[in-house]
Amino acid sequence: MKHLSIIGIGTGNPEHLTIQAVTALNAAQVVFVPSKGQEKAALLEVRRTIIERYATSAPPRVVEFEIPPRRGEAEYHAGVAEWHGMLADIYQRLIDDHLSDTERGAFLVWGDPGLYDSTIRIVEQVRARGECALEYVVVPGITSVQALTASHRIPLNLIGAPVRITPARRLATDLPEDGETVVVMLDGEHAFLRLTDLDAMIYWGAYLGTSDEIVIAGRLRDVRDKIVEARAAARSRHGWIMDIYAIRRENGAH
Ligand SMILES: C[S@@+](CC[C@H](N)C(=O)[O-])C[C@H]1O[C@@H](n2cnc3c(N)ncnc32)[C@H](O)[C@@H]1O
């Protein structure tokens, strides 16, 4: 039986790692890390730092693999399904070629493996193929949602109010009336500019947890241009951006 650990590593600060994650890392003989493109190079560096800093027993073998590009937004679900199939092929090869029958491998997943991440789904696909006996565990991590609220020193929810987490492409033009907090991730397009309620509060953050962290908060009418400018400047400085924001109607209530 081969074993895998899918380990949440937090969002860029090596100190986001939990003790459970460190224990799981030290139980692995092989660590699989994605490496491709400018964004992935920066994220690879964080993963390397984590391995160097926390792998205190015999250092694991590090195996890098390329993540193939996904097809465009027009056929979103078909594109994702096809992409997952390609990734399952890659994972299968990694497991076949680099893990012996008694070994444990680890995937170091950005943030938490349960939030907008497909590692669990892809490992399930590999298991469903039945080409090798495979068991796995999931170790939770600090999400970018938690990094955002901590950096802004805000509770995620208003008292008794719900929270919604959405990819930017699903953000509507109107915010809920009831104080629901809407957290927006995966925004390549300034989706907040669609919103019509300019009195709503936005809490924005980029590169959270890293030394490049930027945060901006305020009413949409006051800060949305500033966020657009900060985003463009950061993107041209780093060549890529990773940002997230929470929006809600507050009316003085926390
Ligand atoms: C594919 S999702 C992965 C989310 C991750 N599993 C988590 O738990 O946060 C990538 C999105 O997460 C958000 N994100 C991840 N890390 C971030 C960071 N350090 N700063 C700001 N946003 C981040 C961005 O919205 C980005 O587009």
PDB file of C-alpha atoms and ligand atoms in Angstrom:
ATOM      1  CA  MET A   1       0.000   0.000   0.000  1.00  0.00           C
ATOM      2  CA  LYS A   2       1.314   3.467  -0.936  1.00  0.00           C
ATOM      3  CA  HIS A   3       0.404   6.458   1.231  1.00  0.00           C
ATOM      4  CA  LEU A   4      -0.052  10.136   0.532  1.00  0.00           C
ATOM      5  CA  SER A   5      -0.473  13.170   2.778  1.00  0.00           C
ATOM      6  CA  ILE A   6      -2.180  16.212   1.313  1.00  0.00           C
ATOM      7  CA  ILE A   7      -0.814  18.940   3.555  1.00  0.00           C
ATOM      8  CA  GLY A   8      -2.186  22.482   3.805  1.00  0.00           C
ATOM      9  CA  ILE A   9       0.780  24.863   4.177  1.00  0.00           C
ATOM     10  CA  GLY A  10      -0.932  28.227   4.603  1.00  0.00           C
ATOM     11  CA  THR A  11      -0.596  31.157   2.259  1.00  0.00           C
ATOM     12  CA  GLY A  12       3.035  32.169   2.116  1.00  0.00           C
ATOM     13  CA  ASN A  13       4.234  32.631   5.687  1.00  0.00           C
ATOM     14  CA  PRO A  14       6.171  29.483   6.678  1.00  0.00           C
ATOM     15  CA  GLU A  15       4.867  30.043  10.217  1.00  0.00           C
ATOM     16  CA  HIS A  16       1.334  29.282   9.007  1.00  0.00           C
ATOM     17  CA  LEU A  17       2.269  25.582   9.120  1.00  0.00           C
ATOM     18  CA  THR A  18       0.513  23.706  11.913  1.00  0.00           C
ATOM     19  CA  ILE A  19       2.305  21.213  14.140  1.00  0.00           C
ATOM     20  CA  GLN A  20       0.157  18.514  12.506  1.00  0.00           C
ATOM     21  CA  ALA A  21       1.508  19.634   9.110  1.00  0.00           C
ATOM     22  CA  VAL A  22       5.122  19.514  10.338  1.00  0.00           C
ATOM     23  CA  THR A  23       4.565  16.002  11.695  1.00  0.00           C
ATOM     24  CA  ALA A  24       3.022  14.914   8.381  1.00  0.00           C
ATOM     25  CA  LEU A  25       5.901  16.450   6.410  1.00  0.00           C
ATOM     26  CA  ASN A  26       8.396  14.552   8.524  1.00  0.00           C
ATOM     27  CA  ALA A  27       6.543  11.299   7.935  1.00  0.00           C
ATOM     28  CA  ALA A  28       6.987  11.614   4.137  1.00  0.00           C
ATOM     29  CA  GLN A  29       9.904  10.187   2.183  1.00  0.00           C
ATOM     30  CA  VAL A  30       8.987  12.121  -0.974  1.00  0.00           C
ATOM     31  CA  VAL A  31       7.490  15.592  -1.437  1.00  0.00           C
ATOM     32  CA  PHE A  32       5.843  16.506  -4.733  1.00  0.00           C
ATOM     33  CA  VAL A  33       5.942  20.207  -5.602  1.00  0.00           C
ATOM     34  CA  PRO A  34       4.481  21.993  -8.626  1.00  0.00           C
ATOM     35  CA  SER A  35       6.908  24.190 -10.555  1.00  0.00           C
ATOM     36  CA  LYS A  36       6.010  26.207 -13.595  1.00  0.00           C
ATOM     37  CA  GLY A  37       5.773  29.830 -14.680  1.00  0.00           C
ATOM     38  CA  GLN A  38       6.624  32.949 -12.714  1.00  0.00           C
ATOM     39  CA  GLU A  39       3.849  32.519 -10.144  1.00  0.00           C
ATOM     40  CA  LYS A  40       4.789  28.948  -9.442  1.00  0.00           C
ATOM     41  CA  ALA A  41       8.475  29.924  -9.024  1.00  0.00           C
ATOM     42  CA  ALA A  42       7.587  32.195  -6.104  1.00  0.00           C
ATOM     43  CA  LEU A  43       5.298  29.582  -4.576  1.00  0.00           C
ATOM     44  CA  LEU A  44       7.976  26.915  -5.121  1.00  0.00           C
ATOM     45  CA  GLU A  45      10.373  29.062  -3.092  1.00  0.00           C
ATOM     46  CA  VAL A  46       7.927  29.106  -0.156  1.00  0.00           C
ATOM     47  CA  ARG A  47       7.572  25.320  -0.355  1.00  0.00           C
ATOM     48  CA  ARG A  48      11.363  24.892  -0.438  1.00  0.00           C
ATOM     49  CA  THR A  49      11.740  27.128   2.630  1.00  0.00           C
ATOM     50  CA  ILE A  50       9.132  25.036   4.434  1.00  0.00           C
ATOM     51  CA  ILE A  51      10.906  21.775   3.597  1.00  0.00           C
ATOM     52  CA  GLU A  52      14.310  23.158   4.658  1.00  0.00           C
ATOM     53  CA  ARG A  53      12.961  24.618   7.861  1.00  0.00           C
ATOM     54  CA  TYR A  54      10.702  21.826   9.096  1.00  0.00           C
ATOM     55  CA  ALA A  55      11.939  18.546   7.635  1.00  0.00           C
ATOM     56  CA  THR A  56      14.083  17.718  10.648  1.00  0.00           C
ATOM     57  CA  SER A  57      14.416  13.961  10.269  1.00  0.00           C
ATOM     58  CA  ALA A  58      15.881  12.450   7.078  1.00  0.00           C
ATOM     59  CA  PRO A  59      15.203  15.150   4.452  1.00  0.00           C
ATOM     60  CA  PRO A  60      12.570  13.950   1.950  1.00  0.00           C
ATOM     61  CA  ARG A  61      13.300  13.591  -1.745  1.00  0.00           C
ATOM     62  CA  VAL A  62      11.782  16.572  -3.568  1.00  0.00           C
ATOM     63  CA  VAL A  63      10.161  15.810  -6.920  1.00  0.00           C
ATOM     64  CA  GLU A  64       9.046  18.765  -9.029  1.00  0.00           C
ATOM     65  CA  PHE A  65       6.299  18.418 -11.593  1.00  0.00           C
ATOM     66  CA  GLU A  66       4.775  20.727 -14.181  1.00  0.00           C
ATOM     67  CA  ILE A  67       1.153  21.772 -14.022  1.00  0.00           C
ATOM     68  CA  PRO A  68      -0.278  21.901 -17.562  1.00  0.00           C
ATOM     69  CA  PRO A  69      -2.298  24.988 -18.612  1.00  0.00           C
ATOM     70  CA  ARG A  70      -6.094  24.803 -18.471  1.00  0.00           C
ATOM     71  CA  ARG A  71      -8.397  25.567 -21.412  1.00  0.00           C
ATOM     72  CA  GLY A  72     -10.141  28.983 -21.480  1.00  0.00           C
ATOM     73  CA  GLU A  73     -13.210  30.169 -19.556  1.00  0.00           C
ATOM     74  CA  ALA A  74     -15.661  29.656 -22.464  1.00  0.00           C
ATOM     75  CA  GLU A  75     -16.067  25.956 -21.705  1.00  0.00           C
ATOM     76  CA  TYR A  76     -15.329  26.229 -17.998  1.00  0.00           C
ATOM     77  CA  HIS A  77     -16.586  22.902 -16.651  1.00  0.00           C
ATOM     78  CA  ALA A  78     -15.403  20.851 -19.633  1.00  0.00           C
ATOM     79  CA  GLY A  79     -12.031  22.608 -19.426  1.00  0.00           C
ATOM     80  CA  VAL A  80     -11.666  21.841 -15.710  1.00  0.00           C
ATOM     81  CA  ALA A  81     -12.666  18.183 -16.180  1.00  0.00           C
ATOM     82  CA  GLU A  82     -10.126  17.764 -18.969  1.00  0.00           C
ATOM     83  CA  TRP A  83      -7.443  19.487 -16.877  1.00  0.00           C
ATOM     84  CA  HIS A  84      -8.148  17.252 -13.886  1.00  0.00           C
ATOM     85  CA  GLY A  85      -7.772  14.215 -16.149  1.00  0.00           C
ATOM     86  CA  MET A  86      -4.343  15.448 -17.272  1.00  0.00           C
ATOM     87  CA  LEU A  87      -3.341  16.077 -13.660  1.00  0.00           C
ATOM     88  CA  ALA A  88      -4.529  12.605 -12.634  1.00  0.00           C
ATOM     89  CA  ASP A  89      -2.208  11.165 -15.337  1.00  0.00           C
ATOM     90  CA  ILE A  90       0.663  13.219 -13.925  1.00  0.00           C
ATOM     91  CA  TYR A  91      -0.087  12.192 -10.316  1.00  0.00           C
ATOM     92  CA  GLN A  92      -0.305   8.551 -11.366  1.00  0.00           C
ATOM     93  CA  ARG A  93       3.150   8.781 -12.958  1.00  0.00           C
ATOM     94  CA  LEU A  94       4.591  10.540  -9.902  1.00  0.00           C
ATOM     95  CA  ILE A  95       3.252   7.817  -7.636  1.00  0.00           C
ATOM     96  CA  ASP A  96       4.350   4.974  -9.946  1.00  0.00           C
ATOM     97  CA  ASP A  97       7.837   6.367 -10.566  1.00  0.00           C
ATOM     98  CA  HIS A  98       8.785   7.894  -7.224  1.00  0.00           C
ATOM     99  CA  LEU A  99       6.946   6.062  -4.417  1.00  0.00           C
ATOM    100  CA  SER A 100       7.810   2.530  -3.424  1.00  0.00           C
ATOM    101  CA  ASP A 101       5.095   0.303  -1.980  1.00  0.00           C
ATOM    102  CA  THR A 102       5.857   1.140   1.635  1.00  0.00           C
ATOM    103  CA  GLU A 103       6.572   4.840   1.220  1.00  0.00           C
ATOM    104  CA  ARG A 104       4.569   7.964   1.973  1.00  0.00           C
ATOM    105  CA  GLY A 105       4.502  10.937  -0.391  1.00  0.00           C
ATOM    106  CA  ALA A 106       3.279  14.441   0.388  1.00  0.00           C
ATOM    107  CA  PHE A 107       1.661  17.203  -1.651  1.00  0.00           C
ATOM    108  CA  LEU A 108       2.197  20.627  -0.079  1.00  0.00           C
ATOM    109  CA  VAL A 109      -1.008  22.475  -0.903  1.00  0.00           C
ATOM    110  CA  TRP A 110      -1.291  26.261  -0.785  1.00  0.00           C
ATOM    111  CA  GLY A 111      -3.673  27.385   1.966  1.00  0.00           C
ATOM    112  CA  ASP A 112      -6.078  24.576   2.841  1.00  0.00           C
ATOM    113  CA  PRO A 113      -6.620  21.570   0.540  1.00  0.00           C
ATOM    114  CA  GLY A 114     -10.400  21.940   0.908  1.00  0.00           C
ATOM    115  CA  LEU A 115     -10.723  25.479  -0.467  1.00  0.00           C
ATOM    116  CA  TYR A 116     -10.582  26.035  -4.239  1.00  0.00           C
ATOM    117  CA  ASP A 117      -7.977  23.364  -4.663  1.00  0.00           C
ATOM    118  CA  SER A 118      -8.318  20.143  -6.636  1.00  0.00           C
ATOM    119  CA  THR A 119      -5.624  17.962  -5.115  1.00  0.00           C
ATOM    120  CA  ILE A 120      -8.171  15.865  -3.191  1.00  0.00           C
ATOM    121  CA  ARG A 121     -10.343  15.382  -6.310  1.00  0.00           C
ATOM    122  CA  ILE A 122      -7.339  14.376  -8.403  1.00  0.00           C
ATOM    123  CA  VAL A 123      -6.046  11.888  -5.827  1.00  0.00           C
ATOM    124  CA  GLU A 124      -9.577  10.426  -5.717  1.00  0.00           C
ATOM    125  CA  GLN A 125      -9.460  10.052  -9.517  1.00  0.00           C
ATOM    126  CA  VAL A 126      -6.153   8.219  -9.248  1.00  0.00           C
ATOM    127  CA  ARG A 127      -7.619   5.897  -6.592  1.00  0.00           C
ATOM    128  CA  ALA A 128     -10.686   5.254  -8.738  1.00  0.00           C
ATOM    129  CA  ARG A 129      -8.460   3.998 -11.564  1.00  0.00           C
ATOM    130  CA  GLY A 130      -7.315   1.237  -9.211  1.00  0.00           C
ATOM    131  CA  GLU A 131      -3.848   0.959 -10.770  1.00  0.00           C
ATOM    132  CA  CYS A 132      -2.191   0.941  -7.335  1.00  0.00           C
ATOM    133  CA  ALA A 133      -3.338   0.520  -3.730  1.00  0.00           C
ATOM    134  CA  LEU A 134      -3.334   4.043  -2.332  1.00  0.00           C
ATOM    135  CA  GLU A 135      -4.452   5.593   0.957  1.00  0.00           C
ATOM    136  CA  TYR A 136      -4.250   9.240   1.904  1.00  0.00           C
ATOM    137  CA  VAL A 137      -4.853  11.753   4.681  1.00  0.00           C
ATOM    138  CA  VAL A 138      -5.651  15.468   4.502  1.00  0.00           C
ATOM    139  CA  VAL A 139      -3.993  17.925   6.879  1.00  0.00           C
ATOM    140  CA  PRO A 140      -5.815  21.268   7.156  1.00  0.00           C
ATOM    141  CA  GLY A 141      -4.063  24.588   6.584  1.00  0.00           C
ATOM    142  CA  ILE A 142      -4.580  28.316   7.116  1.00  0.00           C
ATOM    143  CA  THR A 143      -6.620  29.624   4.186  1.00  0.00           C
ATOM    144  CA  SER A 144      -6.246  32.925   2.382  1.00  0.00           C
ATOM    145  CA  VAL A 145      -9.638  33.811   3.904  1.00  0.00           C
ATOM    146  CA  GLN A 146      -8.164  33.557   7.399  1.00  0.00           C
ATOM    147  CA  ALA A 147      -4.997  35.381   6.324  1.00  0.00           C
ATOM    148  CA  LEU A 148      -7.211  38.190   4.978  1.00  0.00           C
ATOM    149  CA  THR A 149      -9.355  38.645   8.086  1.00  0.00           C
ATOM    150  CA  ALA A 150      -6.340  38.418  10.406  1.00  0.00           C
ATOM    151  CA  SER A 151      -4.402  41.043   8.463  1.00  0.00           C
ATOM    152  CA  HIS A 152      -7.403  43.393   8.523  1.00  0.00           C
ATOM    153  CA  ARG A 153      -8.126  42.495  12.161  1.00  0.00           C
ATOM    154  CA  ILE A 154     -11.800  41.856  11.375  1.00  0.00           C
ATOM    155  CA  PRO A 155     -14.190  39.020  12.163  1.00  0.00           C
ATOM    156  CA  LEU A 156     -15.134  37.117   9.010  1.00  0.00           C
ATOM    157  CA  ASN A 157     -18.864  37.460   9.732  1.00  0.00           C
ATOM    158  CA  LEU A 158     -21.052  40.214  11.117  1.00  0.00           C
ATOM    159  CA  ILE A 159     -22.924  39.080  14.247  1.00  0.00           C
ATOM    160  CA  GLY A 160     -25.400  36.324  13.337  1.00  0.00           C
ATOM    161  CA  ALA A 161     -24.910  36.950   9.614  1.00  0.00           C
ATOM    162  CA  PRO A 162     -23.852  34.407   6.967  1.00  0.00           C
ATOM    163  CA  VAL A 163     -20.684  34.203   4.877  1.00  0.00           C
ATOM    164  CA  ARG A 164     -20.407  33.323   1.207  1.00  0.00           C
ATOM    165  CA  ILE A 165     -17.175  32.455  -0.588  1.00  0.00           C
ATOM    166  CA  THR A 166     -17.239  32.794  -4.354  1.00  0.00           C
ATOM    167  CA  PRO A 167     -14.944  32.830  -7.355  1.00  0.00           C
ATOM    168  CA  ALA A 168     -14.951  36.301  -8.930  1.00  0.00           C
ATOM    169  CA  ARG A 169     -16.689  35.085 -12.085  1.00  0.00           C
ATOM    170  CA  ARG A 170     -19.801  34.310  -9.971  1.00  0.00           C
ATOM    171  CA  LEU A 171     -19.963  37.684  -8.163  1.00  0.00           C
ATOM    172  CA  ALA A 172     -23.312  39.392  -8.807  1.00  0.00           C
ATOM    173  CA  THR A 173     -23.764  43.142  -9.209  1.00  0.00           C
ATOM    174  CA  ASP A 174     -25.820  43.482  -6.000  1.00  0.00           C
ATOM    175  CA  LEU A 175     -24.713  42.588  -2.504  1.00  0.00           C
ATOM    176  CA  PRO A 176     -27.074  40.799  -0.104  1.00  0.00           C
ATOM    177  CA  GLU A 177     -29.061  43.141   2.182  1.00  0.00           C
ATOM    178  CA  ASP A 178     -28.635  41.130   5.364  1.00  0.00           C
ATOM    179  CA  GLY A 179     -25.013  41.864   6.180  1.00  0.00           C
ATOM    180  CA  GLU A 180     -23.779  38.682   4.526  1.00  0.00           C
ATOM    181  CA  THR A 181     -20.034  38.835   3.974  1.00  0.00           C
ATOM    182  CA  VAL A 182     -19.035  37.909   0.432  1.00  0.00           C
ATOM    183  CA  VAL A 183     -15.454  36.711   0.074  1.00  0.00           C
ATOM    184  CA  VAL A 184     -14.162  36.848  -3.492  1.00  0.00           C
ATOM    185  CA  MET A 185     -11.272  34.705  -4.701  1.00  0.00           C
ATOM    186  CA  LEU A 186      -9.604  33.993  -8.045  1.00  0.00           C
ATOM    187  CA  ASP A 187     -10.248  37.479  -9.437  1.00  0.00           C
ATOM    188  CA  GLY A 188      -8.449  38.189 -12.683  1.00  0.00           C
ATOM    189  CA  GLU A 189     -10.788  40.988 -13.688  1.00  0.00           C
ATOM    190  CA  HIS A 190     -11.579  43.455 -10.833  1.00  0.00           C
ATOM    191  CA  ALA A 191     -15.019  41.923 -10.289  1.00  0.00           C
ATOM    192  CA  PHE A 192     -15.682  44.425  -7.461  1.00  0.00           C
ATOM    193  CA  LEU A 193     -16.011  47.184 -10.098  1.00  0.00           C
ATOM    194  CA  ARG A 194     -19.322  45.533 -11.071  1.00  0.00           C
ATOM    195  CA  LEU A 195     -20.891  46.274  -7.697  1.00  0.00           C
ATOM    196  CA  THR A 196     -23.439  49.043  -7.606  1.00  0.00           C
ATOM    197  CA  ASP A 197     -23.529  49.693  -3.830  1.00  0.00           C
ATOM    198  CA  LEU A 198     -20.556  51.994  -3.398  1.00  0.00           C
ATOM    199  CA  ASP A 199     -21.192  52.354   0.361  1.00  0.00           C
ATOM    200  CA  ALA A 200     -20.281  48.714   0.897  1.00  0.00           C
ATOM    201  CA  MET A 201     -17.036  48.027   2.755  1.00  0.00           C
ATOM    202  CA  ILE A 202     -14.254  46.148   0.971  1.00  0.00           C
ATOM    203  CA  TYR A 203     -11.295  44.519   2.710  1.00  0.00           C
ATOM    204  CA  TRP A 204      -8.693  43.676   0.067  1.00  0.00           C
ATOM    205  CA  GLY A 205      -5.372  41.884   0.407  1.00  0.00           C
ATOM    206  CA  ALA A 206      -2.631  40.653  -1.925  1.00  0.00           C
ATOM    207  CA  TYR A 207       0.318  38.296  -1.285  1.00  0.00           C
ATOM    208  CA  LEU A 208      -1.078  37.806   2.224  1.00  0.00           C
ATOM    209  CA  GLY A 209       1.307  36.159   4.642  1.00  0.00           C
ATOM    210  CA  THR A 210       4.362  37.042   2.543  1.00  0.00           C
ATOM    211  CA  SER A 211       6.787  39.939   2.962  1.00  0.00           C
ATOM    212  CA  ASP A 212       5.087  41.582  -0.062  1.00  0.00           C
ATOM    213  CA  GLU A 213       1.664  41.693   1.614  1.00  0.00           C
ATOM    214  CA  ILE A 214      -0.546  44.687   0.701  1.00  0.00           C
ATOM    215  CA  VAL A 215      -3.885  45.464   2.355  1.00  0.00           C
ATOM    216  CA  ILE A 216      -6.441  48.182   1.616  1.00  0.00           C
ATOM    217  CA  ALA A 217      -9.813  48.687   3.316  1.00  0.00           C
ATOM    218  CA  GLY A 218     -12.611  51.236   3.019  1.00  0.00           C
ATOM    219  CA  ARG A 219     -15.912  52.029   1.360  1.00  0.00           C
ATOM    220  CA  LEU A 220     -15.945  50.983  -2.285  1.00  0.00           C
ATOM    221  CA  ARG A 221     -16.479  54.560  -3.443  1.00  0.00           C
ATOM    222  CA  ASP A 222     -13.331  55.670  -1.608  1.00  0.00           C
ATOM    223  CA  VAL A 223     -10.913  52.829  -2.306  1.00  0.00           C
ATOM    224  CA  ARG A 224     -11.843  50.976  -5.456  1.00  0.00           C
ATOM    225  CA  ASP A 225      -9.616  53.105  -7.708  1.00  0.00           C
ATOM    226  CA  LYS A 226      -6.808  52.795  -5.196  1.00  0.00           C
ATOM    227  CA  ILE A 227      -7.138  48.989  -5.284  1.00  0.00           C
ATOM    228  CA  VAL A 228      -7.110  48.967  -9.087  1.00  0.00           C
ATOM    229  CA  GLU A 229      -3.908  51.054  -9.049  1.00  0.00           C
ATOM    230  CA  ALA A 230      -2.254  48.990  -6.293  1.00  0.00           C
ATOM    231  CA  ARG A 231      -3.137  45.805  -8.131  1.00  0.00           C
ATOM    232  CA  ALA A 232      -1.702  47.035 -11.447  1.00  0.00           C
ATOM    233  CA  ALA A 233       1.501  48.306  -9.791  1.00  0.00           C
ATOM    234  CA  ALA A 234       1.968  45.043  -7.853  1.00  0.00           C
ATOM    235  CA  ARG A 235       1.295  42.922 -10.909  1.00  0.00           C
ATOM    236  CA  SER A 236       3.870  44.795 -12.965  1.00  0.00           C
ATOM    237  CA  ARG A 237       6.403  44.633 -10.098  1.00  0.00           C
ATOM    238  CA  HIS A 238       6.029  40.884  -9.477  1.00  0.00           C
ATOM    239  CA  GLY A 239       4.743  39.689 -12.860  1.00  0.00           C
ATOM    240  CA  TRP A 240       1.765  37.984 -11.134  1.00  0.00           C
ATOM    241  CA  ILE A 241      -0.733  38.670  -8.382  1.00  0.00           C
ATOM    242  CA  MET A 242      -2.684  36.644  -5.853  1.00  0.00           C
ATOM    243  CA  ASP A 243      -5.425  38.611  -4.117  1.00  0.00           C
ATOM    244  CA  ILE A 244      -8.645  38.129  -2.209  1.00  0.00           C
ATOM    245  CA  TYR A 245     -11.254  40.421  -0.693  1.00  0.00           C
ATOM    246  CA  ALA A 246     -14.281  40.493   1.566  1.00  0.00           C
ATOM    247  CA  ILE A 247     -17.209  42.838   0.853  1.00  0.00           C
ATOM    248  CA  ARG A 248     -20.299  43.605   2.906  1.00  0.00           C
ATOM    249  CA  ARG A 249     -22.835  46.263   3.813  1.00  0.00           C
ATOM    250  CA  GLU A 250     -21.955  47.166   7.375  1.00  0.00           C
ATOM    251  CA  ASN A 251     -24.172  50.049   8.496  1.00  0.00           C
ATOM    252  CA  GLY A 252     -22.098  50.360  11.655  1.00  0.00           C
ATOM    253  CA  ALA A 253     -22.744  46.745  12.770  1.00  0.00           C
ATOM    254  CA  HIS A 254     -19.894  44.352  13.491  1.00  0.00           C
TER     255      HIS A 254
HETATM  256  C1  LIG B   1      -6.580  28.198  -6.351  1.00  0.00           C
HETATM  257  S1  LIG B   1      -7.089  29.211  -5.015  1.00  0.00           S
HETATM  258  C2  LIG B   1      -6.303  28.419  -3.665  1.00  0.00           C
HETATM  259  C3  LIG B   1      -6.869  28.812  -2.332  1.00  0.00           C
HETATM  260  C4  LIG B   1      -6.153  28.156  -1.178  1.00  0.00           C
HETATM  261  N1  LIG B   1      -6.343  26.714  -1.171  1.00  0.00           N
HETATM  262  C5  LIG B   1      -6.602  28.720   0.177  1.00  0.00           C
HETATM  263  O1  LIG B   1      -6.875  27.920   1.080  1.00  0.00           O
HETATM  264  O2  LIG B   1      -6.615  29.932   0.323  1.00  0.00           O
HETATM  265  C6  LIG B   1      -6.074  30.621  -5.307  1.00  0.00           C
HETATM  266  C7  LIG B   1      -6.732  31.901  -4.828  1.00  0.00           C
HETATM  267  O3  LIG B   1      -6.590  31.983  -3.415  1.00  0.00           O
HETATM  268  C8  LIG B   1      -6.395  33.322  -3.029  1.00  0.00           C
HETATM  269  N2  LIG B   1      -5.077  33.406  -2.364  1.00  0.00           N
HETATM  270  C9  LIG B   1      -4.279  32.364  -2.067  1.00  0.00           C
HETATM  271  N3  LIG B   1      -3.199  32.773  -1.407  1.00  0.00           N
HETATM  272  C10 LIG B   1      -3.303  34.101  -1.266  1.00  0.00           C
HETATM  273  C11 LIG B   1      -2.486  35.083  -0.678  1.00  0.00           C
HETATM  274  N4  LIG B   1      -1.320  34.782  -0.081  1.00  0.00           N
HETATM  275  N5  LIG B   1      -2.898  36.379  -0.710  1.00  0.00           N
HETATM  276  C12 LIG B   1      -4.075  36.703  -1.308  1.00  0.00           C
HETATM  277  N6  LIG B   1      -4.878  35.811  -1.889  1.00  0.00           N
HETATM  278  C13 LIG B   1      -4.500  34.519  -1.872  1.00  0.00           C
HETATM  279  C14 LIG B   1      -6.473  34.171  -4.291  1.00  0.00           C
HETATM  280  O4  LIG B   1      -7.819  34.587  -4.446  1.00  0.00           O
HETATM  281  C15 LIG B   1      -6.102  33.169  -5.350  1.00  0.00           C
HETATM  282  O5  LIG B   1      -6.641  33.548  -6.608  1.00  0.00           O
END
